mmCIF file of C-alpha atoms and ligand atoms in Angstrom:
data_model
loop_
_atom_site.group_PDB
_atom_site.id
_atom_site.type_symbol
_atom_site.label_atom_id
_atom_site.label_comp_id
_atom_site.label_asym_id
_atom_site.label_seq_id
_atom_site.Cartn_x
_atom_site.Cartn_y
_atom_site.Cartn_z
ATOM 1 C CA MET O 963 73.505 85.088 70.755
ATOM 2 C CA GLY O 964 71.484 85.818 73.906
ATOM 3 C CA ILE O 965 69.053 88.665 74.380
ATOM 4 C CA HIS O 966 71.873 91.003 75.353
ATOM 5 C CA GLY O 967 73.743 90.249 72.147
ATOM 6 C CA HIS O 968 74.791 93.181 70.022
ATOM 7 C CA THR O 969 73.456 91.683 66.816
ATOM 8 C CA LEU O 970 69.857 92.209 67.885
ATOM 9 C CA THR O 971 68.058 95.364 66.901
ATOM 10 C CA ARG O 972 66.946 97.554 69.763
ATOM 11 C CA ARG O 973 63.261 96.809 69.243
ATOM 12 C CA ARG O 974 63.822 93.073 69.309
ATOM 13 C CA TRP O 975 66.098 93.532 72.280
ATOM 14 C CA ILE O 976 63.361 95.345 74.168
ATOM 15 C CA ALA O 977 60.826 92.607 73.410
ATOM 16 C CA GLY O 978 63.371 89.967 74.406
ATOM 17 C CA ALA O 979 64.286 91.740 77.606
ATOM 18 C CA ALA O 980 60.618 92.076 78.530
ATOM 19 C CA ALA O 981 60.140 88.343 78.079
ATOM 20 C CA ALA O 982 63.260 87.525 80.066
ATOM 21 C CA ILE O 983 62.339 89.519 83.140
ATOM 22 C CA GLY O 984 58.757 88.446 83.450
ATOM 23 C CA THR O 985 57.215 91.141 81.241
ATOM 24 C CA PRO O 986 57.186 94.134 83.593
ATOM 25 C CA MET O 987 57.527 96.398 80.567
ATOM 26 C CA LEU O 988 54.614 94.884 78.694
ATOM 27 C CA ALA O 989 52.634 94.781 81.890
ATOM 28 C CA ALA O 990 53.242 98.495 82.228
ATOM 29 C CA CYS O 991 51.668 99.097 78.809
ATOM 30 C CA GLU O 992 48.534 97.193 79.681
ATOM 31 C CA ARG O 993 48.272 98.129 83.329
ATOM 32 C CA THR O 994 45.174 99.902 84.505
ATOM 33 C CA LEU O 995 45.716 102.772 86.920
ATOM 34 C CA GLY O 996 47.339 102.147 90.242
ATOM 35 C CA GLY O 997 49.343 99.060 91.108
ATOM 36 C CA LEU O 998 53.041 98.482 90.977
ATOM 37 C CA PHE O 999 55.027 100.895 88.811
ATOM 38 C CA THR O 1000 58.252 99.725 87.190
ATOM 39 C CA ALA O 1001 61.565 101.618 87.383
ATOM 40 C CA ALA O 1002 65.066 101.073 86.013
ATOM 41 C CA ASP O 1003 68.517 102.029 87.293
ATOM 42 C CA ALA O 1004 72.037 101.306 86.032
ATOM 43 C CA HIS O 1005 73.403 100.917 89.564
ATOM 44 C CA PRO O 1006 73.390 97.929 91.923
ATOM 45 C CA ALA O 1007 70.631 97.396 94.485
ATOM 46 C CA ASP O 1008 72.435 99.071 97.413
ATOM 47 C CA TYR O 1009 73.345 102.272 95.507
ATOM 48 C CA PRO O 1010 71.769 105.512 96.829
ATOM 49 C CA THR O 1011 69.789 106.225 93.634
ATOM 50 C CA VAL O 1012 68.185 102.768 93.708
ATOM 51 C CA ARG O 1013 67.398 103.076 97.399
ATOM 52 C CA ALA O 1014 65.913 106.538 96.836
ATOM 53 C CA VAL O 1015 63.504 105.286 94.163
ATOM 54 C CA GLU O 1016 62.535 102.378 96.424
ATOM 55 C CA TYR O 1017 61.849 104.983 99.086
ATOM 56 C CA VAL O 1018 59.563 106.801 96.616
ATOM 57 C CA GLY O 1019 57.730 103.463 96.295
ATOM 58 C CA ARG O 1020 57.404 103.111 100.065
ATOM 59 C CA LEU O 1021 56.049 106.658 100.406
ATOM 60 C CA LEU O 1022 53.543 106.004 97.625
ATOM 61 C CA ALA O 1023 52.415 102.766 99.275
ATOM 62 C CA GLU O 1024 51.980 104.478 102.658
ATOM 63 C CA ARG O 1025 50.176 107.472 101.244
ATOM 64 C CA SER O 1026 47.858 105.517 98.917
ATOM 65 C CA GLY O 1027 46.807 102.916 101.445
ATOM 66 C CA GLY O 1028 48.902 100.290 99.661
ATOM 67 C CA ARG O 1029 47.416 100.908 96.213
ATOM 68 C CA LEU O 1030 50.603 102.276 94.590
ATOM 69 C CA GLY O 1031 54.194 101.058 94.731
ATOM 70 C CA VAL O 1032 57.414 100.887 92.728
ATOM 71 C CA LYS O 1033 59.522 97.885 91.721
ATOM 72 C CA VAL O 1034 63.064 98.946 90.775
ATOM 73 C CA TYR O 1035 65.020 96.848 88.266
ATOM 74 C CA SER O 1036 68.572 97.741 89.260
ATOM 75 C CA GLY O 1037 72.026 96.833 87.951
ATOM 76 C CA GLY O 1038 71.314 97.874 84.368
ATOM 77 C CA GLN O 1039 69.273 94.710 83.799
ATOM 78 C CA LEU O 1040 66.878 96.595 81.512
ATOM 79 C CA GLY O 1041 69.704 98.077 79.427
ATOM 80 C CA GLY O 1042 71.835 101.194 79.298
ATOM 81 C CA GLU O 1043 70.471 104.644 80.106
ATOM 82 C CA ILE O 1044 69.798 105.564 76.472
ATOM 83 C CA ASP O 1045 67.734 102.337 76.204
ATOM 84 C CA THR O 1046 65.755 102.844 79.407
ATOM 85 C CA LEU O 1047 65.019 106.445 78.446
ATOM 86 C CA GLU O 1048 63.646 105.279 75.125
ATOM 87 C CA ILE O 1049 61.583 102.493 76.718
ATOM 88 C CA THR O 1050 60.236 104.942 79.306
ATOM 89 C CA SER O 1051 59.320 107.560 76.727
ATOM 90 C CA PHE O 1052 57.089 105.117 74.865
ATOM 91 C CA GLY O 1053 55.563 103.763 78.080
ATOM 92 C CA GLY O 1054 57.281 100.382 78.415
ATOM 93 C CA LEU O 1055 58.601 101.450 81.807
ATOM 94 C CA ASP O 1056 56.989 103.867 84.269
ATOM 95 C CA PHE O 1057 60.159 105.420 85.710
ATOM 96 C CA THR O 1058 63.843 105.535 84.996
ATOM 97 C CA ARG O 1059 66.605 107.124 86.998
ATOM 98 C CA VAL O 1060 69.447 108.402 84.830
ATOM 99 C CA ASN O 1061 72.183 110.993 84.818
ATOM 100 C CA LEU O 1062 71.596 114.223 82.867
ATOM 101 C CA ALA O 1063 74.317 113.183 80.372
ATOM 102 C CA PRO O 1064 72.221 110.736 78.294
ATOM 103 C CA LEU O 1065 69.529 113.440 78.062
ATOM 104 C CA ASN O 1066 71.932 115.980 76.526
ATOM 105 C CA SER O 1067 71.202 114.898 72.958
ATOM 106 C CA ILE O 1068 67.435 114.678 73.593
ATOM 107 C CA ALA O 1069 66.647 117.768 75.656
ATOM 108 C CA PRO O 1070 68.856 120.831 74.990
ATOM 109 C CA LEU O 1071 68.053 122.506 78.339
ATOM 110 C CA THR O 1072 69.947 119.709 80.135
ATOM 111 C CA ILE O 1073 73.186 121.109 78.652
ATOM 112 C CA PRO O 1074 73.680 124.120 80.979
ATOM 113 C CA ALA O 1075 73.710 121.911 84.125
ATOM 114 C CA SER O 1076 75.999 119.430 82.360
ATOM 115 C CA LEU O 1077 78.789 121.860 81.462
ATOM 116 C CA PRO O 1078 82.214 121.159 82.968
ATOM 117 C CA PHE O 1079 83.028 123.481 85.906
ATOM 118 C CA VAL O 1080 79.661 125.280 85.713
ATOM 119 C CA PHE O 1081 78.930 124.519 89.376
ATOM 120 C CA ARG O 1082 81.438 125.816 91.913
ATOM 121 C CA SER O 1083 80.299 123.503 94.704
ATOM 122 C CA THR O 1084 77.642 120.992 95.691
ATOM 123 C CA GLU O 1085 75.783 123.829 97.468
ATOM 124 C CA HIS O 1086 75.801 125.866 94.265
ATOM 125 C CA MET O 1087 74.465 122.886 92.263
ATOM 126 C CA ARG O 1088 71.731 122.204 94.823
ATOM 127 C CA ARG O 1089 70.685 125.826 94.973
ATOM 128 C CA ALA O 1090 70.330 125.966 91.170
ATOM 129 C CA LEU O 1091 68.447 122.713 90.812
ATOM 130 C CA ASP O 1092 66.229 123.016 93.884
ATOM 131 C CA GLY O 1093 64.817 126.259 92.475
ATOM 132 C CA GLU O 1094 63.377 127.696 89.282
ATOM 133 C CA ILE O 1095 66.306 126.679 87.087
ATOM 134 C CA GLY O 1096 65.777 123.045 88.066
ATOM 135 C CA GLU O 1097 62.025 123.341 87.459
ATOM 136 C CA GLU O 1098 62.623 124.704 83.975
ATOM 137 C CA ILE O 1099 64.994 121.846 83.087
ATOM 138 C CA LEU O 1100 62.564 119.210 84.400
ATOM 139 C CA ALA O 1101 59.643 120.757 82.493
ATOM 140 C CA SER O 1102 61.675 120.769 79.259
ATOM 141 C CA LEU O 1103 61.587 116.952 79.187
ATOM 142 C CA ALA O 1104 57.810 116.712 78.620
ATOM 143 C CA PRO O 1105 57.886 117.153 74.815
ATOM 144 C CA HIS O 1106 60.174 114.107 74.788
ATOM 145 C CA GLY O 1107 57.650 111.889 76.541
ATOM 146 C CA LEU O 1108 59.233 112.264 79.986
ATOM 147 C CA ILE O 1109 57.962 113.924 83.157
ATOM 148 C CA GLY O 1110 60.938 115.223 85.140
ATOM 149 C CA LEU O 1111 60.309 114.642 88.852
ATOM 150 C CA CYS O 1112 63.437 115.475 90.846
ATOM 151 C CA PHE O 1113 67.219 115.701 90.857
ATOM 152 C CA TYR O 1114 69.526 113.588 92.987
ATOM 153 C CA ASP O 1115 73.137 114.296 93.950
ATOM 154 C CA SER O 1116 75.883 112.660 91.960
ATOM 155 C CA GLY O 1117 78.911 114.193 93.657
ATOM 156 C CA ALA O 1118 81.866 115.209 91.513
ATOM 157 C CA ARG O 1119 83.212 113.303 88.529
ATOM 158 C CA SER O 1120 86.994 112.915 88.221
ATOM 159 C CA PHE O 1121 89.314 111.074 85.847
ATOM 160 C CA TYR O 1122 90.729 107.629 86.569
ATOM 161 C CA ASN O 1123 93.009 105.490 84.467
ATOM 162 C CA THR O 1124 95.280 102.472 84.395
ATOM 163 C CA THR O 1125 98.461 104.325 83.397
ATOM 164 C CA ARG O 1126 99.497 107.439 85.335
ATOM 165 C CA PRO O 1127 98.313 110.177 87.666
ATOM 166 C CA ILE O 1128 96.819 113.162 85.844
ATOM 167 C CA ARG O 1129 98.021 116.518 87.145
ATOM 168 C CA THR O 1130 97.822 118.752 84.078
ATOM 169 C CA PRO O 1131 95.933 118.470 80.777
ATOM 170 C CA GLU O 1132 99.258 117.378 79.218
ATOM 171 C CA ASP O 1133 99.018 114.149 81.255
ATOM 172 C CA MET O 1134 95.763 113.345 79.453
ATOM 173 C CA ARG O 1135 97.350 113.299 76.016
ATOM 174 C CA GLY O 1136 96.684 110.121 74.056
ATOM 175 C CA LEU O 1137 94.654 108.373 76.777
ATOM 176 C CA LYS O 1138 91.560 106.558 75.570
ATOM 177 C CA LEU O 1139 88.889 107.602 78.043
ATOM 178 C CA ARG O 1140 85.346 106.275 78.180
ATOM 179 C CA VAL O 1141 82.521 108.813 78.283
ATOM 180 C CA PRO O 1142 78.715 108.408 78.456
ATOM 181 C CA ALA O 1143 76.687 108.844 75.268
ATOM 182 C CA SER O 1144 76.823 112.651 75.165
ATOM 183 C CA ASP O 1145 78.530 114.817 72.534
ATOM 184 C CA LEU O 1146 79.305 117.311 75.255
ATOM 185 C CA TYR O 1147 81.408 114.720 77.092
ATOM 186 C CA VAL O 1148 83.145 113.733 73.868
ATOM 187 C CA SER O 1149 84.122 117.385 73.246
ATOM 188 C CA MET O 1150 85.208 117.833 76.852
ATOM 189 C CA VAL O 1151 87.608 114.880 76.839
ATOM 190 C CA ASN O 1152 88.944 115.626 73.356
ATOM 191 C CA ALA O 1153 89.542 119.298 74.277
ATOM 192 C CA LEU O 1154 91.771 118.038 77.085
ATOM 193 C CA GLY O 1155 93.920 116.116 74.602
ATOM 194 C CA ALA O 1156 92.619 112.613 75.335
ATOM 195 C CA ASN O 1157 90.514 110.434 73.022
ATOM 196 C CA ALA O 1158 86.876 110.052 74.042
ATOM 197 C CA VAL O 1159 85.329 106.603 73.640
ATOM 198 C CA PRO O 1160 81.542 106.627 74.237
ATOM 199 C CA ILE O 1161 80.448 103.239 75.567
ATOM 200 C CA PRO O 1162 77.596 102.198 77.886
ATOM 201 C CA TYR O 1163 78.343 102.187 81.596
ATOM 202 C CA GLY O 1164 77.779 98.446 81.917
ATOM 203 C CA GLU O 1165 80.628 97.730 79.499
ATOM 204 C CA VAL O 1166 83.305 99.905 81.089
ATOM 205 C CA TYR O 1167 84.731 97.319 83.495
ATOM 206 C CA GLN O 1168 85.483 94.840 80.753
ATOM 207 C CA ALA O 1169 86.845 97.501 78.401
ATOM 208 C CA LEU O 1170 89.226 98.641 81.143
ATOM 209 C CA ALA O 1171 90.258 95.107 82.054
ATOM 210 C CA GLN O 1172 90.939 94.237 78.421
ATOM 211 C CA GLY O 1173 92.833 97.460 77.729
ATOM 212 C CA VAL O 1174 90.319 98.645 75.116
ATOM 213 C CA ILE O 1175 90.246 101.921 77.058
ATOM 214 C CA ASP O 1176 92.779 103.422 79.473
ATOM 215 C CA GLY O 1177 90.323 105.064 81.796
ATOM 216 C CA ALA O 1178 87.063 106.874 82.370
ATOM 217 C CA GLU O 1179 85.629 109.514 84.680
ATOM 218 C CA ASN O 1180 83.114 109.213 87.468
ATOM 219 C CA ASN O 1181 82.328 109.912 91.119
ATOM 220 C CA TRP O 1182 83.634 107.901 94.105
ATOM 221 C CA PRO O 1183 80.568 105.628 94.500
ATOM 222 C CA SER O 1184 80.436 104.652 90.800
ATOM 223 C CA PHE O 1185 84.217 104.115 90.611
ATOM 224 C CA GLU O 1186 83.830 101.810 93.614
ATOM 225 C CA SER O 1187 80.501 100.013 93.014
ATOM 226 C CA ALA O 1188 81.279 99.203 89.362
ATOM 227 C CA ARG O 1189 84.680 97.859 90.571
ATOM 228 C CA HIS O 1190 86.586 100.021 88.083
ATOM 229 C CA TYR O 1191 89.065 100.838 90.865
ATOM 230 C CA GLU O 1192 90.198 97.215 90.835
ATOM 231 C CA VAL O 1193 91.652 97.770 87.361
ATOM 232 C CA ALA O 1194 92.331 101.529 87.181
ATOM 233 C CA GLY O 1195 94.968 102.384 89.789
ATOM 234 C CA TYR O 1196 95.035 106.189 89.425
ATOM 235 C CA TYR O 1197 92.234 108.531 90.484
ATOM 236 C CA SER O 1198 92.921 112.225 89.845
ATOM 237 C CA LEU O 1199 90.544 114.649 91.519
ATOM 238 C CA SER O 1200 89.662 117.003 88.667
ATOM 239 C CA ARG O 1201 86.042 117.298 89.889
ATOM 240 C CA HIS O 1202 85.197 118.613 86.421
ATOM 241 C CA LEU O 1203 81.477 117.814 86.602
ATOM 242 C CA LEU O 1204 78.851 118.046 89.320
ATOM 243 C CA THR O 1205 76.064 117.028 86.960
ATOM 244 C CA PRO O 1206 73.089 115.633 88.870
ATOM 245 C CA GLU O 1207 71.010 112.504 88.457
ATOM 246 C CA VAL O 1208 67.365 112.832 87.496
ATOM 247 C CA LEU O 1209 64.233 110.746 88.104
ATOM 248 C CA VAL O 1210 61.772 110.770 85.212
ATOM 249 C CA MET O 1211 58.378 109.216 84.678
ATOM 250 C CA SER O 1212 56.886 108.088 81.387
ATOM 251 C CA LYS O 1213 54.436 110.686 80.049
ATOM 252 C CA HIS O 1214 52.381 107.747 78.789
ATOM 253 C CA SER O 1215 51.973 106.468 82.346
ATOM 254 C CA TRP O 1216 51.524 109.992 83.712
ATOM 255 C CA ASP O 1217 48.709 110.850 81.320
ATOM 256 C CA ARG O 1218 46.717 107.888 82.611
ATOM 257 C CA LEU O 1219 46.900 108.978 86.260
ATOM 258 C CA SER O 1220 44.415 111.053 88.193
ATOM 259 C CA GLU O 1221 45.385 114.517 89.495
ATOM 260 C CA GLY O 1222 45.532 113.037 92.989
ATOM 261 C CA GLU O 1223 47.927 110.300 91.913
ATOM 262 C CA ARG O 1224 50.146 112.801 90.106
ATOM 263 C CA THR O 1225 50.357 114.928 93.217
ATOM 264 C CA LEU O 1226 51.275 111.861 95.283
ATOM 265 C CA ILE O 1227 54.070 111.024 92.837
ATOM 266 C CA ARG O 1228 55.450 114.566 92.613
ATOM 267 C CA THR O 1229 55.419 114.910 96.380
ATOM 268 C CA ALA O 1230 56.987 111.504 97.040
ATOM 269 C CA ALA O 1231 59.774 112.247 94.531
ATOM 270 C CA ARG O 1232 60.432 115.621 96.134
ATOM 271 C CA ASP O 1233 60.433 114.071 99.598
ATOM 272 C CA SER O 1234 62.989 111.459 98.521
ATOM 273 C CA VAL O 1235 65.642 114.085 97.729
ATOM 274 C CA SER O 1236 66.785 114.763 101.290
ATOM 275 C CA TYR O 1237 66.676 111.018 102.063
ATOM 276 C CA MET O 1238 68.916 110.399 99.054
ATOM 277 C CA ARG O 1239 71.360 113.177 100.006
ATOM 278 C CA LYS O 1240 71.963 111.570 103.366
ATOM 279 C CA LEU O 1241 72.552 108.159 101.795
ATOM 280 C CA TRP O 1242 74.774 109.814 99.220
ATOM 281 C CA ASP O 1243 77.078 111.523 101.692
ATOM 282 C CA GLU O 1244 77.454 108.263 103.624
ATOM 283 C CA ARG O 1245 78.174 106.294 100.455
ATOM 284 C CA VAL O 1246 80.804 108.784 99.243
ATOM 285 C CA ALA O 1247 82.692 108.427 102.521
ATOM 286 C CA GLN O 1248 82.449 104.643 102.442
ATOM 287 C CA SER O 1249 83.504 104.359 98.776
ATOM 288 C CA ARG O 1250 86.412 106.724 99.245
ATOM 289 C CA ALA O 1251 87.681 104.724 102.224
ATOM 290 C CA GLN O 1252 87.415 101.465 100.303
ATOM 291 C CA ILE O 1253 89.249 102.846 97.256
ATOM 292 C CA VAL O 1254 92.037 104.431 99.294
ATOM 293 C CA ALA O 1255 92.474 101.221 101.327
ATOM 294 C CA SER O 1256 92.768 99.219 98.113
ATOM 295 C CA GLY O 1257 95.953 101.094 97.198
ATOM 296 C CA VAL O 1258 94.605 103.277 94.374
ATOM 297 C CA GLU O 1259 96.848 106.343 94.007
ATOM 298 C CA VAL O 1260 94.640 109.394 94.550
ATOM 299 C CA ASN O 1261 95.904 112.876 93.716
ATOM 300 C CA GLU O 1262 94.631 116.439 93.924
ATOM 301 C CA LEU O 1263 95.314 118.721 90.980
ATOM 302 C CA ASP O 1264 95.102 122.364 89.998
ATOM 303 C CA THR O 1265 91.945 122.643 87.893
ATOM 304 C CA ALA O 1266 92.779 126.039 86.299
ATOM 305 C CA GLY O 1267 94.384 124.556 83.165
ATOM 306 C CA PHE O 1268 91.494 122.137 82.740
ATOM 307 C CA ALA O 1269 88.836 124.813 83.181
ATOM 308 C CA ALA O 1270 90.602 127.139 80.717
ATOM 309 C CA ARG O 1271 90.253 124.531 77.967
ATOM 310 C CA MET O 1272 86.510 124.286 78.528
ATOM 311 C CA LYS O 1273 85.666 127.709 77.032
ATOM 312 C CA SER O 1274 85.473 126.310 73.495
ATOM 313 C CA VAL O 1275 83.403 123.370 74.761
ATOM 314 C CA TRP O 1276 80.867 125.696 76.377
ATOM 315 C CA GLN O 1277 80.745 127.762 73.178
ATOM 316 C CA ALA O 1278 80.189 124.736 70.970
ATOM 317 C CA HIS O 1279 77.369 123.303 73.085
ATOM 318 C CA VAL O 1280 75.518 126.377 74.309
ATOM 319 C CA THR O 1281 73.859 127.289 71.040
ATOM 320 C CA THR O 1282 70.407 128.679 71.861
ATOM 321 C CA ALA O 1283 69.269 131.798 73.707
ATOM 322 C CA ALA O 1284 67.389 129.668 76.263
ATOM 323 C CA GLN O 1285 70.526 127.642 77.050
ATOM 324 C CA ALA O 1286 72.638 130.805 77.313
ATOM 325 C CA ARG O 1287 70.121 132.361 79.705
ATOM 326 C CA LEU O 1288 70.183 129.289 81.966
ATOM 327 C CA VAL O 1289 73.992 129.266 81.990
ATOM 328 C CA GLU O 1290 73.984 132.934 82.959
ATOM 329 C CA GLN O 1291 71.442 132.332 85.716
ATOM 330 C CA ILE O 1292 73.444 129.399 87.100
ATOM 331 C CA VAL O 1293 76.730 131.300 87.070
ATOM 332 C CA ALA O 1294 75.137 134.356 88.725
ATOM 333 C CA LEU O 1295 73.673 132.359 91.637
ATOM 334 C CA GLU O 1296 75.290 132.945 94.984
ATOM 335 C CA GLU O 1297 76.037 129.946 97.157
ATOM 336 C CA PRO O 1298 74.053 129.864 100.404
ATOM 337 C CA GLN O 1299 76.135 130.905 103.397
ATOM 338 C CA PRO O 1300 76.940 127.917 105.658
HETATM 339 C C1 GTR E 657 77.086 107.530 87.147
HETATM 340 C C2 GTR E 657 75.616 107.830 87.062
HETATM 341 C C3 GTR E 657 74.943 106.853 86.130
HETATM 342 C C4 GTR E 657 75.642 106.805 84.788
HETATM 343 C C5 GTR E 657 77.115 106.623 84.949
HETATM 344 C C6 GTR E 657 77.852 106.717 83.619
HETATM 345 O O1 GTR E 657 77.707 108.485 87.967
HETATM 346 O O2 GTR E 657 75.041 107.693 88.331
HETATM 347 O O3 GTR E 657 73.603 107.223 86.019
HETATM 348 O O4 GTR E 657 75.366 107.989 84.078
HETATM 349 O O5 GTR E 657 77.664 107.576 85.842
HETATM 350 O O6 GTR E 657 78.943 107.273 83.597
HETATM 351 O O7 GTR E 657 77.329 106.218 82.617
#
């Protein structure tokens, strides 16, 4: 079996993957300060998150007189998000860009911003994460070996499947739906009457094509770029999650940088957010057009019945006073007036 085979242990897989891609991960362990940082992303090279992290690299190069830069390994070539988080936390990679979902089991303060229907709009989500709430969530990653740098938009996640349009929770009954590796997502899908199947993002296309699962949930650009829309003909706009993406740096790498370099990195990450938002809005429009033109049946739905079933999910996953406080603060935020 090759290096991506399932029979390998994770540690051997990591060593094998490092050898296969020209040892950027090992190089990162031995690297002296400065130079080319490594980064991983599950999405293909033209996806807004990948382009945003490349932009961080360009800003760093410009602002350091060419001393610093970032090489992004896109397309999930370094493994799923749980893997790249682990590799990053022990210093085998400098950066990884992931969704908040795979952090749910690692860092409890990522739960409040990952709850279904907690954000009322993109503006509400941005306001929460651009401010103190976002800072607190990013800072909570440090004990886990990760320096949280910034959040990126991820639009709204909705359900898609190969079988029928979903209009009410009753339409979800019995469907096998893929979720990311997060207990919160498992509870969410099960509370709606479907059966949650946690599998890595990179395996969803095949699982759909082979009928191992009936569907999944994601935003327009992921549904399009991962080609899931070629096999799942129904996209039902539940918009149940507006959970953001996050860019993290290895604390190992961070601890070896000078104050000046850290400031450059923090500032470049912050400056990449508005660049990414522009790319994101363009990509959503383009992906939506492509999916609609392909004949996928897209439907709106009344979210009230879905949201009502999320009370027990919130209760089960908001278990500490700090989480409850963040949820309260998020809910109480007013959206900015347009
Ligand atoms: C996408 C997200 C990825 C990954 C993926 C998934 O929207 O950008 O980082 O989390 O969803 O469902 O696994």
